[in-house]
CSV table of C-alpha atoms in Angstrom, one decimal:
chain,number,residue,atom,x,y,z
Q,138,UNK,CA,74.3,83.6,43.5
Q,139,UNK,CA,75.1,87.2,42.3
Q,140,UNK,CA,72.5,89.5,43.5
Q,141,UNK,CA,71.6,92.8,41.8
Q,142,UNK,CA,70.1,95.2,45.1
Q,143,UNK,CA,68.9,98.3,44.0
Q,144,UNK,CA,66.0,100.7,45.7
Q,145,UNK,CA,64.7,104.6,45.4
Q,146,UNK,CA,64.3,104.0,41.7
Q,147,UNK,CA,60.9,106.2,41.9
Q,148,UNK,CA,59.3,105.1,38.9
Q,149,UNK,CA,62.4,105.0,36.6
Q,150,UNK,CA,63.6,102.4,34.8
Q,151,UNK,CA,67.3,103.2,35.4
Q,152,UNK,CA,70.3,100.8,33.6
Q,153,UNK,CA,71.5,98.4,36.3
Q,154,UNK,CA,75.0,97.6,36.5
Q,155,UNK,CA,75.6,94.6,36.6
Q,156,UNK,CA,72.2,93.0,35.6
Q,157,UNK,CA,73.7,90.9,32.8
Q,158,UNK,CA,75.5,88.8,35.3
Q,159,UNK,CA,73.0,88.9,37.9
Q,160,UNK,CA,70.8,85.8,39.3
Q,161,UNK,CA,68.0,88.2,40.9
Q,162,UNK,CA,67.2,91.5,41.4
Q,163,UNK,CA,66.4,93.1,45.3
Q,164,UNK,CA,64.4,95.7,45.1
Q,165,UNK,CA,64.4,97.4,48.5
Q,166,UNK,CA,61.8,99.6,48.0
Q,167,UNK,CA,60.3,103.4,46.9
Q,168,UNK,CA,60.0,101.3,43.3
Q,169,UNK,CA,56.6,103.4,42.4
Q,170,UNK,CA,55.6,106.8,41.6
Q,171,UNK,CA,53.6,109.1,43.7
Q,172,UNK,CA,50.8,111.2,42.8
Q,173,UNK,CA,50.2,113.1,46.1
Q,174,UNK,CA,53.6,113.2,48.1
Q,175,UNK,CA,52.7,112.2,51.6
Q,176,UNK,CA,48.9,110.3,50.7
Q,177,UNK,CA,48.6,108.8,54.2
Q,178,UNK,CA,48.7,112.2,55.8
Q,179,UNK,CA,46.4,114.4,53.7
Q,180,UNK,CA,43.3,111.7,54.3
Q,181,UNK,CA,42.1,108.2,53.0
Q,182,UNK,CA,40.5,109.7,50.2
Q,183,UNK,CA,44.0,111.0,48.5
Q,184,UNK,CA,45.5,106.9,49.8
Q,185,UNK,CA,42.5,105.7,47.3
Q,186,UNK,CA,43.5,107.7,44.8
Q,187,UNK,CA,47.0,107.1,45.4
Q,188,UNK,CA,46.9,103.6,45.4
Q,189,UNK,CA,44.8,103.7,41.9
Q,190,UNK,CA,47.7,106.0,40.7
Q,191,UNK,CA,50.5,103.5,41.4
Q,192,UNK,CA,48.2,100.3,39.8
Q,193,UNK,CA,47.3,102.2,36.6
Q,194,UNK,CA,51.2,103.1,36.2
Q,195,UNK,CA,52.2,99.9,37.0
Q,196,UNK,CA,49.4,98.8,33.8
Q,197,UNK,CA,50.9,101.2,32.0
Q,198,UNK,CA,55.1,100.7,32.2
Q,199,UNK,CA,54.4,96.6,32.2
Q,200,UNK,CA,56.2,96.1,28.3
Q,201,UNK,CA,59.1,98.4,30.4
Q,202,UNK,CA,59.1,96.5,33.5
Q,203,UNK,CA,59.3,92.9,31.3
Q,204,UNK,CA,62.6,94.7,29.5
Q,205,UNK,CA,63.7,96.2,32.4
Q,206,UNK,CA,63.7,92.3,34.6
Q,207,UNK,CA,63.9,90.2,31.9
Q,208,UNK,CA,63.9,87.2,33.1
Q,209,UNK,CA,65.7,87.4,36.9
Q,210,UNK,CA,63.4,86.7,39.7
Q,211,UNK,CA,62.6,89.9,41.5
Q,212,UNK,CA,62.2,89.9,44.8
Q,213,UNK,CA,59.6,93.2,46.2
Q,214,UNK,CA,60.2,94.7,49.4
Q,215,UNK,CA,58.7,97.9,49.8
Q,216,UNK,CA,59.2,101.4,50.9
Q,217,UNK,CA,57.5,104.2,52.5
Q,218,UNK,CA,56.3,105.6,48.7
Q,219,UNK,CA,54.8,102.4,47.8
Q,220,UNK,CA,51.1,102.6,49.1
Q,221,UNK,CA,50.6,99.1,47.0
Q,222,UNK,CA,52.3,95.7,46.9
Q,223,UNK,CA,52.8,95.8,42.7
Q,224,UNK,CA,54.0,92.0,42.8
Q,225,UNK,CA,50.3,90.6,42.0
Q,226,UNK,CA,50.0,92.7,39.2
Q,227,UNK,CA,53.7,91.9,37.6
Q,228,UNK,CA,53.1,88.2,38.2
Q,229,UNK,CA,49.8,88.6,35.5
Q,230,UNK,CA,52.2,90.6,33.5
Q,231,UNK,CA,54.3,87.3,33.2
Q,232,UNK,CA,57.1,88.5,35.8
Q,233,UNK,CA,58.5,86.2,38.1
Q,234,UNK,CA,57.7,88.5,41.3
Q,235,UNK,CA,58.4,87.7,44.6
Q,236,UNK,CA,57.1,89.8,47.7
Q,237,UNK,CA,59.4,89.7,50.6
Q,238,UNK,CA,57.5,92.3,53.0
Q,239,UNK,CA,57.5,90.6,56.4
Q,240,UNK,CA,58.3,87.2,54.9
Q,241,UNK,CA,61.0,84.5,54.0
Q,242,UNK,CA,61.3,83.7,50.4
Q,243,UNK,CA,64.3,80.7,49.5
Q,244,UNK,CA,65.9,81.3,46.7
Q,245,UNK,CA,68.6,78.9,45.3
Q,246,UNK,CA,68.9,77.8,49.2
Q,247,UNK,CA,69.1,82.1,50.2
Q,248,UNK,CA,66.7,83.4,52.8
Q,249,UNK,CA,65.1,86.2,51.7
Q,250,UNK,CA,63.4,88.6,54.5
Q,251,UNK,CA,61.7,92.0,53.4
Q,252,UNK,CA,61.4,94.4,56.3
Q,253,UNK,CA,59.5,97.9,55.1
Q,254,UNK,CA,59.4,100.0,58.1
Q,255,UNK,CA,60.9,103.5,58.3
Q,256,UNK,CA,61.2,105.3,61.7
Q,257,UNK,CA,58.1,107.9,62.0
Q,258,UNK,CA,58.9,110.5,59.8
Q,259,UNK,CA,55.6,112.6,60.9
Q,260,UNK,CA,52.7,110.3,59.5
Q,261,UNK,CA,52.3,110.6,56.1
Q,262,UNK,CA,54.4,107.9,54.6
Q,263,UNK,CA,53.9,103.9,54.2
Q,264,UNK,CA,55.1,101.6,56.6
Q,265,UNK,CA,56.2,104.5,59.3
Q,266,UNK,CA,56.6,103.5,62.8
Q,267,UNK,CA,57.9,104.7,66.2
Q,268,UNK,CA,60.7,103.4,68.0
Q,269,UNK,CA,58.4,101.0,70.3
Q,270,UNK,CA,56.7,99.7,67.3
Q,271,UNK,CA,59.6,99.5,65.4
Q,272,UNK,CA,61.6,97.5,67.9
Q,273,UNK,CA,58.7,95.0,68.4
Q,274,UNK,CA,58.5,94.6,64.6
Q,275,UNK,CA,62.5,93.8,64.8
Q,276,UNK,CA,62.3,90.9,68.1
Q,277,UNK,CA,60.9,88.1,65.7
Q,278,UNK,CA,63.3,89.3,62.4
Q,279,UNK,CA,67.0,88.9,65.1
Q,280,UNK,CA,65.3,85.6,66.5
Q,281,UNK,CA,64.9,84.6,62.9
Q,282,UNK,CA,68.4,86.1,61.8
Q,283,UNK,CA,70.0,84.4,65.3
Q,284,UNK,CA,68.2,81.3,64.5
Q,285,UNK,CA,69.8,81.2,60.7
Q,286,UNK,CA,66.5,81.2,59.1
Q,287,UNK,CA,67.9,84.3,57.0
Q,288,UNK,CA,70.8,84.8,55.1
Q,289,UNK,CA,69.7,88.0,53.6
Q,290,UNK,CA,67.9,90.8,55.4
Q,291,UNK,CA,66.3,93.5,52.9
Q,292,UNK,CA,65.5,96.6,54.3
Q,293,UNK,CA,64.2,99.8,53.0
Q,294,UNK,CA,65.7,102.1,55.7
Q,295,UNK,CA,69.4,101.6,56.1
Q,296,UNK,CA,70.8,100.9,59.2
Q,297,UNK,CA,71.6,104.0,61.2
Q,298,UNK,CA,75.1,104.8,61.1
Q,299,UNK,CA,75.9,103.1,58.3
Q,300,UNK,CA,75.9,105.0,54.9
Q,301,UNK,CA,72.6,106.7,56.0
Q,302,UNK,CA,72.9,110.2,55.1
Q,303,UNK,CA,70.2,111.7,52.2
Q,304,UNK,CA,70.6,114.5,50.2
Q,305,UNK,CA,70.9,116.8,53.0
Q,306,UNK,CA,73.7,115.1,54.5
Q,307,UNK,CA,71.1,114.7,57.8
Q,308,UNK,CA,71.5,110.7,58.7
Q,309,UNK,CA,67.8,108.8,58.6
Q,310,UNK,CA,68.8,105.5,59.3
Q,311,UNK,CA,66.7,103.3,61.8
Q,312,UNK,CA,68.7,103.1,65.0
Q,313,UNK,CA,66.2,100.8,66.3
Q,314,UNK,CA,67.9,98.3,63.8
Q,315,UNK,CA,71.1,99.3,64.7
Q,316,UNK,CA,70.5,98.7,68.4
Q,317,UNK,CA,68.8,95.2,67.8
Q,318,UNK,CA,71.8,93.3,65.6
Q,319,UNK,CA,73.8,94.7,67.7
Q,320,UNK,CA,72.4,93.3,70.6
């Protein structure tokens, strides 16, 4: 199975490499736009509004997002800038959508697993956690990953250590992740 992974596309509908060839598509996450940067932190009435934001967009780009998928399953897990799961909606649009966020999906005899969470970053992004959260959300993914439920772990963070640098050279991976497989 060849496997197109992509992530961070923040609401642009870049070319793919490779997408010809490709089987399925792995979106790891930050796939929508934001309205407020941050929504979580500046109150629940900017998350509403957020959240309505990222649906109408979604209504809006779905003639885009049929061009842009074709017809590859896509498989949804998402990051700390999506405030909605868009899967729902892009199934009705006729797109064969599959949300992996804290679940297994099979594929062509591949386990999918989507895991979302991004160590806290200060509170006002999606899926944030701290580190004794976070390594309580990762026990039951390595017993699952040790048990060979999953072939294919998606993650939004990276590892840390591992190709984790952003645009200020300043590495954000999630250690906690790092510590656990390694483990």
């Amino acid at each position: 199975m060849r496997i197109l992974h992509t992530s961070d596309t923040h609401s642009a509908f870049i070319q793919l490499d490779g997408l010809e060839t490709a089987d399925c598509i792995a979106h790891y996450g930050d796939l929508l736009p934001n309205k407020h940067w941050g929504a979580i932190g500046k109150g629940s009435e900017y998350l509403a509004e957020e959240k309505r934001y990222q649906e109408n967009w979604i209504h809006h780009h779905r003639e885009h997002f049929k061009r842009w998928i074709g017809d590859k399953t896509f498989l949804f897990c998402p990051g700390n800038h999506d405030f909605i799961d868009p899967v729902p909606q892009l199934q009705r649009y006729g797109i064969n959508a599959q949300s992996i966020c804290n679940r297994k999906f099979t594929l062509d005899g591949i386990t999918f697993y989507g895991f979302p969470y991004i160590p806290w970053m200060g509170g006002s992004w999606n899926w944030e956690m701290d580190s004794q959260r976070m390594i309580r959300a990762l026990d039951p993914v390595v017993d699952m990953l040790n048990a060979g439920e999953i072939q294919v772990l998606v993650a939004h963070c990276p590892i840390g250590g591992i190709m984790d640098r952003n645009q200020q050279n300043t590495p954000c991976g999630n250690t906690a992740m790092t510590n656990a497989l390694e483990y």
